[in-house]
PDB file of C-alpha atoms in Angstrom:
ATOM      1  CA  LYS A   3      -2.762   2.541 -20.080  1.00  0.00           C
ATOM      2  CA  ALA A   4      -4.205   4.995 -17.599  1.00  0.00           C
ATOM      3  CA  GLY A   5      -3.391   4.622 -14.085  1.00  0.00           C
ATOM      4  CA  VAL A   6      -5.847   4.433 -11.080  1.00  0.00           C
ATOM      5  CA  THR A   7      -7.790   7.558 -10.722  1.00  0.00           C
ATOM      6  CA  GLN A   8      -9.636   9.104  -7.662  1.00  0.00           C
ATOM      7  CA  THR A   9     -11.951  11.918  -7.321  1.00  0.00           C
ATOM      8  CA  PRO A  10     -12.225  14.305  -5.644  1.00  0.00           C
ATOM      9  CA  ARG A  11      -8.544  14.842  -4.839  1.00  0.00           C
ATOM     10  CA  TYR A  12      -9.419  17.059  -1.973  1.00  0.00           C
ATOM     11  CA  LEU A  13     -12.296  17.428  -0.020  1.00  0.00           C
ATOM     12  CA  ILE A  14     -13.388  19.513   3.255  1.00  0.00           C
ATOM     13  CA  LYS A  15     -16.228  18.589   5.224  1.00  0.00           C
ATOM     14  CA  THR A  16     -17.456  19.260   8.638  1.00  0.00           C
ATOM     15  CA  ARG A  17     -18.508  16.901  11.534  1.00  0.00           C
ATOM     16  CA  GLY A  18     -21.721  14.934  11.043  1.00  0.00           C
ATOM     17  CA  GLN A  19     -21.610  15.225   7.272  1.00  0.00           C
ATOM     18  CA  GLN A  20     -21.081  12.179   5.021  1.00  0.00           C
ATOM     19  CA  VAL A  21     -18.676  11.730   2.161  1.00  0.00           C
ATOM     20  CA  THR A  22     -18.562   9.700  -0.972  1.00  0.00           C
ATOM     21  CA  LEU A  23     -15.226   9.107  -2.555  1.00  0.00           C
ATOM     22  CA  SER A  24     -14.690   7.434  -6.058  1.00  0.00           C
ATOM     23  CA  CYS A  25     -12.051   5.279  -7.557  1.00  0.00           C
ATOM     24  CA  SER A  26     -11.694   4.180 -11.065  1.00  0.00           C
ATOM     25  CA  PRO A  27      -9.092   1.217 -11.506  1.00  0.00           C
ATOM     26  CA  ILE A  28      -6.711   0.436 -14.210  1.00  0.00           C
ATOM     27  CA  SER A  29      -8.423  -0.787 -17.266  1.00  0.00           C
ATOM     28  CA  GLY A  30      -8.972  -4.705 -16.801  1.00  0.00           C
ATOM     29  CA  HIS A  31      -8.309  -4.657 -13.037  1.00  0.00           C
ATOM     30  CA  ARG A  32     -11.054  -6.272 -11.305  1.00  0.00           C
ATOM     31  CA  SER A  33      -9.970  -6.071  -7.525  1.00  0.00           C
ATOM     32  CA  VAL A  34     -10.187  -2.588  -5.919  1.00  0.00           C
ATOM     33  CA  SER A  35      -8.800  -2.002  -2.120  1.00  0.00           C
ATOM     34  CA  TRP A  36      -9.265   1.107   0.046  1.00  0.00           C
ATOM     35  CA  TYR A  37      -6.828   2.284   2.432  1.00  0.00           C
ATOM     36  CA  GLN A  38      -6.614   5.143   5.205  1.00  0.00           C
ATOM     37  CA  GLN A  39      -3.470   6.748   5.602  1.00  0.00           C
ATOM     38  CA  THR A  40      -2.638   9.006   8.696  1.00  0.00           C
ATOM     39  CA  PRO A  41       0.628  10.040  10.208  1.00  0.00           C
ATOM     40  CA  GLY A  42      -0.065   8.419  13.446  1.00  0.00           C
ATOM     41  CA  GLN A  43      -1.584   5.050  12.272  1.00  0.00           C
ATOM     42  CA  GLY A  44       0.101   4.571   8.862  1.00  0.00           C
ATOM     43  CA  LEU A  45      -1.625   2.706   6.104  1.00  0.00           C
ATOM     44  CA  GLN A  46      -4.792   1.059   7.396  1.00  0.00           C
ATOM     45  CA  PHE A  47      -6.654  -1.376   5.225  1.00  0.00           C
ATOM     46  CA  LEU A  48     -10.254  -0.534   4.983  1.00  0.00           C
ATOM     47  CA  PHE A  49     -11.739  -3.136   2.636  1.00  0.00           C
ATOM     48  CA  GLU A  50     -11.293  -4.906  -0.753  1.00  0.00           C
ATOM     49  CA  TYR A  51     -13.773  -5.646  -3.655  1.00  0.00           C
ATOM     50  CA  PHE A  52     -13.490  -7.943  -6.354  1.00  0.00           C
ATOM     51  CA  SER A  53     -16.160  -8.626  -8.891  1.00  0.00           C
ATOM     52  CA  GLU A  54     -18.578  -6.323  -6.924  1.00  0.00           C
ATOM     53  CA  THR A  55     -18.334  -8.458  -4.036  1.00  0.00           C
ATOM     54  CA  GLN A  56     -16.497  -7.281  -0.714  1.00  0.00           C
ATOM     55  CA  ARG A  57     -13.745  -9.991   0.051  1.00  0.00           C
ATOM     56  CA  ASN A  58     -13.014  -8.713   3.421  1.00  0.00           C
ATOM     57  CA  LYS A  59     -13.053  -5.646   5.712  1.00  0.00           C
ATOM     58  CA  GLY A  60     -10.375  -3.997   7.941  1.00  0.00           C
ATOM     59  CA  ASN A  61     -11.135  -2.918  11.480  1.00  0.00           C
ATOM     60  CA  PHE A  62     -13.225   0.130  11.066  1.00  0.00           C
ATOM     61  CA  PRO A  63     -16.480   1.143  12.275  1.00  0.00           C
ATOM     62  CA  GLY A  64     -19.546   0.467  10.293  1.00  0.00           C
ATOM     63  CA  ARG A  65     -19.629   4.239   9.258  1.00  0.00           C
ATOM     64  CA  PHE A  66     -17.188   3.310   6.545  1.00  0.00           C
ATOM     65  CA  SER A  67     -18.766   1.393   3.763  1.00  0.00           C
ATOM     66  CA  GLY A  68     -17.934   0.869   0.080  1.00  0.00           C
ATOM     67  CA  ARG A  69     -19.277  -0.839  -3.121  1.00  0.00           C
ATOM     68  CA  GLN A  70     -17.989  -1.767  -6.507  1.00  0.00           C
ATOM     69  CA  PHE A  71     -19.906  -1.619  -9.709  1.00  0.00           C
ATOM     70  CA  SER A  72     -19.924  -3.901 -12.721  1.00  0.00           C
ATOM     71  CA  ASN A  73     -17.252  -1.746 -14.411  1.00  0.00           C
ATOM     72  CA  SER A  74     -14.861  -2.365 -11.438  1.00  0.00           C
ATOM     73  CA  ARG A  75     -15.344   1.257 -10.521  1.00  0.00           C
ATOM     74  CA  SER A  76     -15.569   1.680  -6.623  1.00  0.00           C
ATOM     75  CA  GLU A  77     -17.058   4.141  -4.194  1.00  0.00           C
ATOM     76  CA  MET A  78     -16.173   4.457  -0.446  1.00  0.00           C
ATOM     77  CA  ASN A  79     -18.601   6.193   1.924  1.00  0.00           C
ATOM     78  CA  VAL A  80     -18.038   7.624   5.335  1.00  0.00           C
ATOM     79  CA  SER A  81     -21.196   8.571   7.164  1.00  0.00           C
ATOM     80  CA  THR A  82     -21.428  11.043  10.283  1.00  0.00           C
ATOM     81  CA  LEU A  83     -17.736  12.228   9.945  1.00  0.00           C
ATOM     82  CA  GLU A  84     -15.681  12.665  12.839  1.00  0.00           C
ATOM     83  CA  LEU A  85     -12.503  14.771  13.221  1.00  0.00           C
ATOM     84  CA  GLY A  86     -10.429  11.639  13.253  1.00  0.00           C
ATOM     85  CA  ASP A  87     -11.542  10.831   9.848  1.00  0.00           C
ATOM     86  CA  SER A  88      -9.234  13.325   8.449  1.00  0.00           C
ATOM     87  CA  ALA A  89      -6.556  11.388   6.272  1.00  0.00           C
ATOM     88  CA  LEU A  90      -5.465  10.571   3.020  1.00  0.00           C
ATOM     89  CA  TYR A  91      -7.700   7.835   1.356  1.00  0.00           C
ATOM     90  CA  LEU A  92      -5.816   5.503  -1.157  1.00  0.00           C
ATOM     91  CA  CYS A  93      -7.364   3.226  -3.553  1.00  0.00           C
ATOM     92  CA  ALA A  94      -5.334   0.577  -5.202  1.00  0.00           C
ATOM     93  CA  SER A  95      -6.399  -1.731  -7.872  1.00  0.00           C
ATOM     94  CA  SER A  96      -4.900  -5.138  -9.007  1.00  0.00           C
ATOM     95  CA  LEU A  97      -5.717  -7.550 -11.585  1.00  0.00           C
ATOM     96  CA  LEU A  98      -6.641 -10.364  -9.248  1.00  0.00           C
ATOM     97  CA  PRO A  99      -7.439 -10.341  -5.427  1.00  0.00           C
ATOM     98  CA  SER A 100      -4.731 -10.283  -2.915  1.00  0.00           C
ATOM     99  CA  GLY A 101      -3.458 -13.514  -1.781  1.00  0.00           C
ATOM    100  CA  GLY A 102      -2.695 -14.813  -5.316  1.00  0.00           C
ATOM    101  CA  PRO A 103      -0.660 -14.282  -8.283  1.00  0.00           C
ATOM    102  CA  TYR A 104      -0.908 -10.959 -10.221  1.00  0.00           C
ATOM    103  CA  ASN A 105      -1.992  -9.243  -6.947  1.00  0.00           C
ATOM    104  CA  GLU A 106       0.384  -6.349  -7.174  1.00  0.00           C
ATOM    105  CA  GLN A 107      -1.361  -3.382  -6.222  1.00  0.00           C
ATOM    106  CA  PHE A 108      -1.348  -0.188  -8.114  1.00  0.00           C
ATOM    107  CA  PHE A 109      -2.372   2.955  -6.120  1.00  0.00           C
ATOM    108  CA  GLY A 110      -4.119   6.167  -6.985  1.00  0.00           C
ATOM    109  CA  PRO A 111      -3.135   9.694  -5.987  1.00  0.00           C
ATOM    110  CA  GLY A 112      -5.558   9.726  -3.249  1.00  0.00           C
ATOM    111  CA  THR A 113      -8.282  11.754  -1.888  1.00  0.00           C
ATOM    112  CA  ARG A 114      -7.206  14.154   1.029  1.00  0.00           C
ATOM    113  CA  LEU A 115     -10.278  14.475   3.378  1.00  0.00           C
ATOM    114  CA  THR A 116     -10.169  17.187   5.924  1.00  0.00           C
ATOM    115  CA  VAL A 117     -12.945  17.137   8.630  1.00  0.00           C
ATOM    116  CA  LEU A 118     -13.507  20.410  10.468  1.00  0.00           C
TER     117      LEU A 118
ATOM    118  CA  ALA B   5       1.706  -8.475  16.769  1.00  0.00           C
ATOM    119  CA  GLN B   6       2.902  -6.430  13.526  1.00  0.00           C
ATOM    120  CA  LYS B   7       2.957  -8.826  10.373  1.00  0.00           C
ATOM    121  CA  VAL B   8       5.425  -6.364   8.780  1.00  0.00           C
ATOM    122  CA  THR B   9       7.984  -4.351  10.873  1.00  0.00           C
ATOM    123  CA  GLN B  10      10.079  -1.569   9.633  1.00  0.00           C
ATOM    124  CA  ALA B  11      12.297  -0.559  12.354  1.00  0.00           C
ATOM    125  CA  GLN B  12      13.818   2.223  10.642  1.00  0.00           C
ATOM    126  CA  THR B  13      11.458   5.062  11.143  1.00  0.00           C
ATOM    127  CA  GLU B  14      13.866   7.612   9.554  1.00  0.00           C
ATOM    128  CA  ILE B  15      17.254   7.433   7.636  1.00  0.00           C
ATOM    129  CA  SER B  16      19.208  10.128   6.211  1.00  0.00           C
ATOM    130  CA  VAL B  17      22.342   9.758   4.060  1.00  0.00           C
ATOM    131  CA  VAL B  18      24.537  11.801   1.850  1.00  0.00           C
ATOM    132  CA  GLU B  19      24.043  11.587  -1.937  1.00  0.00           C
ATOM    133  CA  LYS B  20      26.105   8.525  -3.521  1.00  0.00           C
ATOM    134  CA  GLU B  21      26.134   6.777  -0.365  1.00  0.00           C
ATOM    135  CA  ASP B  22      24.490   3.201  -0.180  1.00  0.00           C
ATOM    136  CA  VAL B  23      21.390   2.621   2.077  1.00  0.00           C
ATOM    137  CA  THR B  24      19.454  -0.556   3.343  1.00  0.00           C
ATOM    138  CA  LEU B  25      16.069  -0.324   4.271  1.00  0.00           C
ATOM    139  CA  ASP B  26      15.139  -3.462   6.548  1.00  0.00           C
ATOM    140  CA  CYS B  27      11.902  -5.275   6.340  1.00  0.00           C
ATOM    141  CA  VAL B  28      11.047  -8.155   8.677  1.00  0.00           C
ATOM    142  CA  TYR B  29       7.678  -9.969   8.304  1.00  0.00           C
ATOM    143  CA  GLU B  30       5.755 -12.442  10.198  1.00  0.00           C
ATOM    144  CA  THR B  31       3.522 -15.375   8.376  1.00  0.00           C
ATOM    145  CA  ARG B  32       2.535 -18.899   9.032  1.00  0.00           C
ATOM    146  CA  ASP B  33       1.542 -19.138   5.345  1.00  0.00           C
ATOM    147  CA  THR B  34       3.951 -21.205   3.100  1.00  0.00           C
ATOM    148  CA  THR B  35       2.708 -19.185   0.131  1.00  0.00           C
ATOM    149  CA  TYR B  36       2.973 -15.417   0.407  1.00  0.00           C
ATOM    150  CA  TYR B  37       3.958 -12.144  -1.291  1.00  0.00           C
ATOM    151  CA  LEU B  38       6.261  -9.598  -0.389  1.00  0.00           C
ATOM    152  CA  PHE B  39       6.275  -5.973  -1.817  1.00  0.00           C
ATOM    153  CA  TRP B  40       8.186  -2.850  -1.732  1.00  0.00           C
ATOM    154  CA  TYR B  41       6.237   0.568  -2.565  1.00  0.00           C
ATOM    155  CA  LYS B  42       7.769   4.118  -2.657  1.00  0.00           C
ATOM    156  CA  GLN B  43       5.861   7.104  -1.750  1.00  0.00           C
ATOM    157  CA  PRO B  44       7.452  10.444  -2.701  1.00  0.00           C
ATOM    158  CA  PRO B  45       6.461  13.744  -1.284  1.00  0.00           C
ATOM    159  CA  SER B  46       3.594  13.732  -4.147  1.00  0.00           C
ATOM    160  CA  GLY B  47       1.704  11.129  -2.240  1.00  0.00           C
ATOM    161  CA  GLU B  48       1.150   8.565  -4.708  1.00  0.00           C
ATOM    162  CA  LEU B  49       2.494   4.986  -3.756  1.00  0.00           C
ATOM    163  CA  VAL B  50       4.687   3.557  -6.507  1.00  0.00           C
ATOM    164  CA  PHE B  51       5.101  -0.162  -6.779  1.00  0.00           C
ATOM    165  CA  LEU B  52       8.848  -1.161  -6.845  1.00  0.00           C
ATOM    166  CA  ILE B  53       8.884  -5.000  -6.503  1.00  0.00           C
ATOM    167  CA  ARG B  54       6.897  -8.092  -5.878  1.00  0.00           C
ATOM    168  CA  ARG B  55       8.404 -11.440  -4.525  1.00  0.00           C
ATOM    169  CA  ASN B  56       6.582 -14.820  -3.816  1.00  0.00           C
ATOM    170  CA  SER B  57       7.708 -17.082  -0.990  1.00  0.00           C
ATOM    171  CA  PHE B  58       9.068 -19.690  -3.475  1.00  0.00           C
ATOM    172  CA  ASP B  59      11.654 -17.577  -4.853  1.00  0.00           C
ATOM    173  CA  GLU B  60      14.485 -16.607  -2.719  1.00  0.00           C
ATOM    174  CA  GLN B  61      16.614 -15.372  -5.589  1.00  0.00           C
ATOM    175  CA  ASN B  62      17.804 -11.691  -4.966  1.00  0.00           C
ATOM    176  CA  GLU B  63      17.103  -9.106  -7.523  1.00  0.00           C
ATOM    177  CA  ILE B  64      18.767  -6.194  -9.058  1.00  0.00           C
ATOM    178  CA  SER B  65      17.095  -3.391 -10.750  1.00  0.00           C
ATOM    179  CA  GLY B  66      19.455  -0.721 -11.743  1.00  0.00           C
ATOM    180  CA  ARG B  67      20.605   0.786  -8.286  1.00  0.00           C
ATOM    181  CA  TYR B  68      17.903  -0.896  -6.487  1.00  0.00           C
ATOM    182  CA  SER B  69      18.509  -4.651  -5.049  1.00  0.00           C
ATOM    183  CA  TRP B  70      16.523  -6.789  -2.884  1.00  0.00           C
ATOM    184  CA  ASN B  71      17.615  -9.464  -0.332  1.00  0.00           C
ATOM    185  CA  PHE B  72      14.860 -11.939   0.577  1.00  0.00           C
ATOM    186  CA  GLN B  73      15.859 -14.439   3.349  1.00  0.00           C
ATOM    187  CA  LYS B  74      13.280 -16.861   4.603  1.00  0.00           C
ATOM    188  CA  SER B  75      15.501 -17.967   7.366  1.00  0.00           C
ATOM    189  CA  THR B  76      15.408 -14.472   9.008  1.00  0.00           C
ATOM    190  CA  SER B  77      12.030 -13.415   7.595  1.00  0.00           C
ATOM    191  CA  SER B  78      13.479 -10.549   6.062  1.00  0.00           C
ATOM    192  CA  PHE B  79      13.162  -8.715   2.602  1.00  0.00           C
ATOM    193  CA  ASN B  80      15.554  -5.770   2.685  1.00  0.00           C
ATOM    194  CA  PHE B  81      15.948  -3.256   0.083  1.00  0.00           C
ATOM    195  CA  THR B  82      19.038  -1.569  -0.895  1.00  0.00           C
ATOM    196  CA  ILE B  83      19.681   1.704  -2.903  1.00  0.00           C
ATOM    197  CA  THR B  84      23.070   1.960  -4.289  1.00  0.00           C
ATOM    198  CA  ALA B  85      24.653   5.418  -5.040  1.00  0.00           C
ATOM    199  CA  SER B  86      21.570   7.187  -3.499  1.00  0.00           C
ATOM    200  CA  GLN B  87      20.171  10.445  -5.245  1.00  0.00           C
ATOM    201  CA  VAL B  88      18.232  13.094  -4.035  1.00  0.00           C
ATOM    202  CA  VAL B  89      15.125  11.725  -6.289  1.00  0.00           C
ATOM    203  CA  ASP B  90      15.280   8.766  -3.921  1.00  0.00           C
ATOM    204  CA  SER B  91      13.871  10.799  -0.987  1.00  0.00           C
ATOM    205  CA  ALA B  92      10.657   9.348  -0.131  1.00  0.00           C
ATOM    206  CA  VAL B  93       8.845   7.056   2.148  1.00  0.00           C
ATOM    207  CA  TYR B  94       9.363   3.441   1.525  1.00  0.00           C
ATOM    208  CA  PHE B  95       6.862   0.830   2.576  1.00  0.00           C
ATOM    209  CA  CYS B  96       7.204  -2.939   2.917  1.00  0.00           C
ATOM    210  CA  ALA B  97       4.016  -5.042   2.447  1.00  0.00           C
ATOM    211  CA  LEU B  98       2.918  -8.702   2.798  1.00  0.00           C
ATOM    212  CA  SER B  99       0.028 -10.422   1.373  1.00  0.00           C
ATOM    213  CA  GLU B 100      -0.516 -14.116   2.522  1.00  0.00           C
ATOM    214  CA  GLY B 101      -1.321 -16.792   0.042  1.00  0.00           C
ATOM    215  CA  ALA B 102      -3.625 -19.263   2.162  1.00  0.00           C
ATOM    216  CA  THR B 103      -6.033 -16.383   3.678  1.00  0.00           C
ATOM    217  CA  GLY B 104      -4.877 -13.866   1.226  1.00  0.00           C
ATOM    218  CA  ASN B 105      -7.412 -11.378   2.650  1.00  0.00           C
ATOM    219  CA  GLN B 106      -5.384  -8.184   2.599  1.00  0.00           C
ATOM    220  CA  PHE B 107      -2.120  -6.303   2.203  1.00  0.00           C
ATOM    221  CA  TYR B 108      -0.207  -5.801   5.509  1.00  0.00           C
ATOM    222  CA  PHE B 109       1.866  -2.651   5.396  1.00  0.00           C
ATOM    223  CA  GLY B 110       4.821  -1.743   7.615  1.00  0.00           C
ATOM    224  CA  THR B 111       4.908   1.656   9.003  1.00  0.00           C
ATOM    225  CA  GLY B 112       7.305   2.941   6.475  1.00  0.00           C
ATOM    226  CA  THR B 113      10.885   4.282   6.508  1.00  0.00           C
ATOM    227  CA  SER B 114      11.294   7.881   5.526  1.00  0.00           C
ATOM    228  CA  LEU B 115      14.517   8.336   3.469  1.00  0.00           C
ATOM    229  CA  THR B 116      16.236  11.646   3.102  1.00  0.00           C
ATOM    230  CA  VAL B 117      19.158  11.974   0.637  1.00  0.00           C
ATOM    231  CA  ILE B 118      21.117  15.127   1.459  1.00  0.00           C
ATOM    232  CA  PRO B 119      22.918  16.707  -1.776  1.00  0.00           C
TER     233      PRO B 119
END
């Protein structure tokens, strides 16, 4: 079974631009969560999607948004990039949403975003 | 307040030594789930174990063992006879059952195993 895939793996953007990251979950998994990982803040939860609906959102500004498609693939968008958005963005999929059984999350390799 | 605390930021051990990584959690839910993940230098988090709050039985998997104690809200992880390949950052995480809105990750413990 293929794991979680994320594209692109590396991305360099400049301040003010926008970026879209993609995540394909493990086949059959319907829940996708996004995290931002930085050396200073650690792993911070961005949002979780299940069956195309955003279940909840972390404490990030509205510049961070996402969506999930009917095939469970998810995209994350960051608009008006700032230097502080430079981070590793991780996507995780699980069979069912967090908070219940079968909720162990399996992570992708991440997208390394650098904002210049 | 932090829901998951990993007080050890960095640990170094010599190969073949045993090492325990501490994790303390905080929740008011009676149903919750605890996890450990490993993040090697390559960056991808690897799922190690999941425990639910109703199962306090300790678990052993090869050189890995986990000690879950609800009385002290701890879920510690021990590696026996450590190896260089165990060098990684280890994260403890909590998912609450009632609200179940997200995973809360600790800040991670960086383990270096010296050959």
